Amino acid sequence: MSSCPLCQRSDENLIWQDQACRVIRVEDPAYPAFLRVIWHQHVQEMSDLALADRRHLMNVVLAAEEALRSLVNPVKINLASFGNQVPHLHWHVIPRHPQDRHFPEPVWGTPQRPGQALAAPDDTILHDAIRDTLAELTSG
């Protein structure tokens, strides 16, 4: 869709991709390890996908979660799929810790403190961790 910002790739920090979806780093200084998993084709809901595509997308979301858990050691990972403002299927993968600006509230809520960001993992290391975890999730 020509007006969809997720269909129009511009200035994305691409971490990993395949033929179906991509993982980008969200440019947010307060959350430098915040990832977004975006389905390439313009669809609005998970139920718009075939069953195999749903499984694939969730495996990528889980691979991104596991990669962040191993690399930044958060106390929690928030997973969210809203699409209220951008009706293009995507998932937010957000590592959280007690010192971040919003904890324990959602990152879209009112800040609770000035906060301290988790260190962001190196893009290449993160790419490899997602790739390797996805291979483990889909083997056998």
PDB file of C-alpha atoms in Angstrom:
ATOM      1  CA  MET A   1       0.000   0.000   0.000  1.00  0.00           C
ATOM      2  CA  SER A   2       1.581   3.252  -1.114  1.00  0.00           C
ATOM      3  CA  SER A   3       0.608   5.268   1.982  1.00  0.00           C
ATOM      4  CA  CYS A   4       1.703   2.657   4.529  1.00  0.00           C
ATOM      5  CA  PRO A   5       4.938   3.624   6.331  1.00  0.00           C
ATOM      6  CA  LEU A   6       5.825  -0.040   6.919  1.00  0.00           C
ATOM      7  CA  CYS A   7       5.438  -0.865   3.226  1.00  0.00           C
ATOM      8  CA  GLN A   8       7.725   2.070   2.397  1.00  0.00           C
ATOM      9  CA  ARG A   9      11.115   1.102   3.770  1.00  0.00           C
ATOM     10  CA  SER A  10      13.107   4.196   4.561  1.00  0.00           C
ATOM     11  CA  ASP A  11      15.839   4.755   7.105  1.00  0.00           C
ATOM     12  CA  GLU A  12      15.255   1.378   8.749  1.00  0.00           C
ATOM     13  CA  ASN A  13      18.019  -0.183  10.775  1.00  0.00           C
ATOM     14  CA  LEU A  14      17.621  -3.656   9.277  1.00  0.00           C
ATOM     15  CA  ILE A  15      18.883  -6.425  11.560  1.00  0.00           C
ATOM     16  CA  TRP A  16      17.619  -9.577   9.798  1.00  0.00           C
ATOM     17  CA  GLN A  17      15.223 -10.515   6.992  1.00  0.00           C
ATOM     18  CA  ASP A  18      14.009 -13.345   4.829  1.00  0.00           C
ATOM     19  CA  GLN A  19      11.466 -13.614   2.016  1.00  0.00           C
ATOM     20  CA  ALA A  20       8.500 -13.089   4.366  1.00  0.00           C
ATOM     21  CA  CYS A  21       9.477 -10.590   7.051  1.00  0.00           C
ATOM     22  CA  ARG A  22      12.178  -8.420   8.545  1.00  0.00           C
ATOM     23  CA  VAL A  23      13.477  -7.434  11.969  1.00  0.00           C
ATOM     24  CA  ILE A  24      14.457  -3.814  12.468  1.00  0.00           C
ATOM     25  CA  ARG A  25      15.844  -1.876  15.396  1.00  0.00           C
ATOM     26  CA  VAL A  26      13.443   0.892  16.437  1.00  0.00           C
ATOM     27  CA  GLU A  27      15.221   4.229  16.680  1.00  0.00           C
ATOM     28  CA  ASP A  28      14.417   5.146  20.285  1.00  0.00           C
ATOM     29  CA  PRO A  29      17.309   6.357  22.467  1.00  0.00           C
ATOM     30  CA  ALA A  30      15.454   5.328  25.642  1.00  0.00           C
ATOM     31  CA  TYR A  31      15.051   1.773  24.276  1.00  0.00           C
ATOM     32  CA  PRO A  32      17.974   1.068  21.919  1.00  0.00           C
ATOM     33  CA  ALA A  33      17.357  -2.707  22.010  1.00  0.00           C
ATOM     34  CA  PHE A  34      13.679  -2.298  20.938  1.00  0.00           C
ATOM     35  CA  LEU A  35      12.979  -4.445  17.848  1.00  0.00           C
ATOM     36  CA  ARG A  36      10.085  -4.561  15.415  1.00  0.00           C
ATOM     37  CA  VAL A  37       9.234  -7.645  13.358  1.00  0.00           C
ATOM     38  CA  ILE A  38       7.433  -6.582  10.177  1.00  0.00           C
ATOM     39  CA  TRP A  39       5.602  -8.795   7.709  1.00  0.00           C
ATOM     40  CA  HIS A  40       6.667  -7.680   4.199  1.00  0.00           C
ATOM     41  CA  GLN A  41       3.263  -8.056   2.519  1.00  0.00           C
ATOM     42  CA  HIS A  42       0.655  -5.488   3.526  1.00  0.00           C
ATOM     43  CA  VAL A  43      -1.828  -7.373   5.696  1.00  0.00           C
ATOM     44  CA  GLN A  44      -3.566  -6.137   8.830  1.00  0.00           C
ATOM     45  CA  GLU A  45      -4.045  -9.163  11.069  1.00  0.00           C
ATOM     46  CA  MET A  46      -2.392 -12.469  11.937  1.00  0.00           C
ATOM     47  CA  SER A  47      -5.560 -14.199  10.746  1.00  0.00           C
ATOM     48  CA  ASP A  48      -4.939 -12.773   7.252  1.00  0.00           C
ATOM     49  CA  LEU A  49      -1.969 -15.144   6.968  1.00  0.00           C
ATOM     50  CA  ALA A  50      -1.965 -18.803   6.022  1.00  0.00           C
ATOM     51  CA  LEU A  51      -1.252 -21.134   8.962  1.00  0.00           C
ATOM     52  CA  ALA A  52       2.326 -21.789   7.864  1.00  0.00           C
ATOM     53  CA  ASP A  53       2.967 -18.032   7.566  1.00  0.00           C
ATOM     54  CA  ARG A  54       1.520 -17.443  11.051  1.00  0.00           C
ATOM     55  CA  ARG A  55       3.892 -20.047  12.472  1.00  0.00           C
ATOM     56  CA  HIS A  56       6.817 -18.550  10.609  1.00  0.00           C
ATOM     57  CA  LEU A  57       6.095 -15.026  11.831  1.00  0.00           C
ATOM     58  CA  MET A  58       5.702 -16.173  15.434  1.00  0.00           C
ATOM     59  CA  ASN A  59       8.958 -18.140  15.162  1.00  0.00           C
ATOM     60  CA  VAL A  60      10.711 -14.940  14.053  1.00  0.00           C
ATOM     61  CA  VAL A  61       9.136 -13.006  16.955  1.00  0.00           C
ATOM     62  CA  LEU A  62      10.279 -15.728  19.369  1.00  0.00           C
ATOM     63  CA  ALA A  63      13.764 -15.788  17.845  1.00  0.00           C
ATOM     64  CA  ALA A  64      14.023 -12.006  18.334  1.00  0.00           C
ATOM     65  CA  GLU A  65      12.830 -12.392  21.935  1.00  0.00           C
ATOM     66  CA  GLU A  66      15.302 -15.175  22.708  1.00  0.00           C
ATOM     67  CA  ALA A  67      18.160 -13.269  21.076  1.00  0.00           C
ATOM     68  CA  LEU A  68      17.448 -10.194  23.200  1.00  0.00           C
ATOM     69  CA  ARG A  69      17.079 -12.273  26.358  1.00  0.00           C
ATOM     70  CA  SER A  70      20.491 -13.826  25.824  1.00  0.00           C
ATOM     71  CA  LEU A  71      22.237 -10.595  24.765  1.00  0.00           C
ATOM     72  CA  VAL A  72      20.817  -7.911  27.074  1.00  0.00           C
ATOM     73  CA  ASN A  73      19.473  -9.958  30.010  1.00  0.00           C
ATOM     74  CA  PRO A  74      16.254  -7.992  30.641  1.00  0.00           C
ATOM     75  CA  VAL A  75      13.911  -8.769  33.540  1.00  0.00           C
ATOM     76  CA  LYS A  76      11.032  -9.004  31.042  1.00  0.00           C
ATOM     77  CA  ILE A  77      10.339  -8.889  27.322  1.00  0.00           C
ATOM     78  CA  ASN A  78       7.179  -7.127  26.181  1.00  0.00           C
ATOM     79  CA  LEU A  79       5.596  -8.456  22.992  1.00  0.00           C
ATOM     80  CA  ALA A  80       2.884  -6.387  21.354  1.00  0.00           C
ATOM     81  CA  SER A  81       0.994  -6.277  18.077  1.00  0.00           C
ATOM     82  CA  PHE A  82      -1.286  -3.266  17.856  1.00  0.00           C
ATOM     83  CA  GLY A  83      -1.521  -1.736  14.399  1.00  0.00           C
ATOM     84  CA  ASN A  84      -4.056   0.841  15.593  1.00  0.00           C
ATOM     85  CA  GLN A  85      -2.151   3.691  13.953  1.00  0.00           C
ATOM     86  CA  VAL A  86      -0.344   1.668  11.277  1.00  0.00           C
ATOM     87  CA  PRO A  87      -2.624  -1.189  10.125  1.00  0.00           C
ATOM     88  CA  HIS A  88       0.241  -3.311   8.789  1.00  0.00           C
ATOM     89  CA  LEU A  89       1.069  -6.567  10.563  1.00  0.00           C
ATOM     90  CA  HIS A  90       4.052  -6.089  12.858  1.00  0.00           C
ATOM     91  CA  TRP A  91       5.199  -7.067  16.343  1.00  0.00           C
ATOM     92  CA  HIS A  92       7.093  -5.024  18.920  1.00  0.00           C
ATOM     93  CA  VAL A  93       9.774  -6.874  20.906  1.00  0.00           C
ATOM     94  CA  ILE A  94      10.861  -4.693  23.831  1.00  0.00           C
ATOM     95  CA  PRO A  95      13.350  -5.721  26.520  1.00  0.00           C
ATOM     96  CA  ARG A  96      12.512  -4.151  29.893  1.00  0.00           C
ATOM     97  CA  HIS A  97      14.321  -3.566  33.151  1.00  0.00           C
ATOM     98  CA  PRO A  98      13.466  -1.736  36.395  1.00  0.00           C
ATOM     99  CA  GLN A  99      15.664   1.256  35.536  1.00  0.00           C
ATOM    100  CA  ASP A 100      13.994   2.036  32.201  1.00  0.00           C
ATOM    101  CA  ARG A 101      11.870   5.202  31.891  1.00  0.00           C
ATOM    102  CA  HIS A 102       8.474   3.530  32.076  1.00  0.00           C
ATOM    103  CA  PHE A 103       8.933   0.348  34.114  1.00  0.00           C
ATOM    104  CA  PRO A 104       6.632  -1.251  35.186  1.00  0.00           C
ATOM    105  CA  GLU A 105       4.255   0.667  32.896  1.00  0.00           C
ATOM    106  CA  PRO A 106       4.123   0.170  29.088  1.00  0.00           C
ATOM    107  CA  VAL A 107       6.738   2.068  27.085  1.00  0.00           C
ATOM    108  CA  TRP A 108       3.925   4.102  25.511  1.00  0.00           C
ATOM    109  CA  GLY A 109       2.668   5.298  28.907  1.00  0.00           C
ATOM    110  CA  THR A 110       3.712   8.099  31.214  1.00  0.00           C
ATOM    111  CA  PRO A 111       7.418   8.002  32.108  1.00  0.00           C
ATOM    112  CA  GLN A 112       8.024   7.010  35.715  1.00  0.00           C
ATOM    113  CA  ARG A 113      11.586   8.384  35.961  1.00  0.00           C
ATOM    114  CA  PRO A 114      14.362   9.806  33.748  1.00  0.00           C
ATOM    115  CA  GLY A 115      15.445   6.223  33.153  1.00  0.00           C
ATOM    116  CA  GLN A 116      18.503   4.385  32.016  1.00  0.00           C
ATOM    117  CA  ALA A 117      18.565   2.512  28.712  1.00  0.00           C
ATOM    118  CA  LEU A 118      19.687  -1.089  28.355  1.00  0.00           C
ATOM    119  CA  ALA A 119      22.772  -1.309  26.193  1.00  0.00           C
ATOM    120  CA  ALA A 120      21.955  -2.294  22.622  1.00  0.00           C
ATOM    121  CA  PRO A 121      23.653  -5.399  21.268  1.00  0.00           C
ATOM    122  CA  ASP A 122      25.820  -5.120  18.180  1.00  0.00           C
ATOM    123  CA  ASP A 123      23.726  -5.477  14.999  1.00  0.00           C
ATOM    124  CA  THR A 124      25.824  -8.334  13.604  1.00  0.00           C
ATOM    125  CA  ILE A 125      25.725 -10.280  16.866  1.00  0.00           C
ATOM    126  CA  LEU A 126      21.975  -9.699  17.093  1.00  0.00           C
ATOM    127  CA  HIS A 127      21.477 -10.809  13.464  1.00  0.00           C
ATOM    128  CA  ASP A 128      23.425 -14.010  14.089  1.00  0.00           C
ATOM    129  CA  ALA A 129      21.530 -14.738  17.319  1.00  0.00           C
ATOM    130  CA  ILE A 130      18.168 -14.328  15.565  1.00  0.00           C
ATOM    131  CA  ARG A 131      19.304 -16.479  12.631  1.00  0.00           C
ATOM    132  CA  ASP A 132      20.648 -19.225  14.891  1.00  0.00           C
ATOM    133  CA  THR A 133      17.629 -19.241  17.199  1.00  0.00           C
ATOM    134  CA  LEU A 134      15.248 -19.339  14.250  1.00  0.00           C
ATOM    135  CA  ALA A 135      17.139 -22.319  12.846  1.00  0.00           C
ATOM    136  CA  GLU A 136      16.771 -24.110  16.195  1.00  0.00           C
ATOM    137  CA  LEU A 137      13.055 -23.305  16.392  1.00  0.00           C
ATOM    138  CA  THR A 138      12.340 -24.596  12.894  1.00  0.00           C
ATOM    139  CA  SER A 139      14.565 -27.685  12.796  1.00  0.00           C
ATOM    140  CA  GLY A 140      13.057 -31.093  13.256  1.00  0.00           C
TER     141      GLY A 140
END
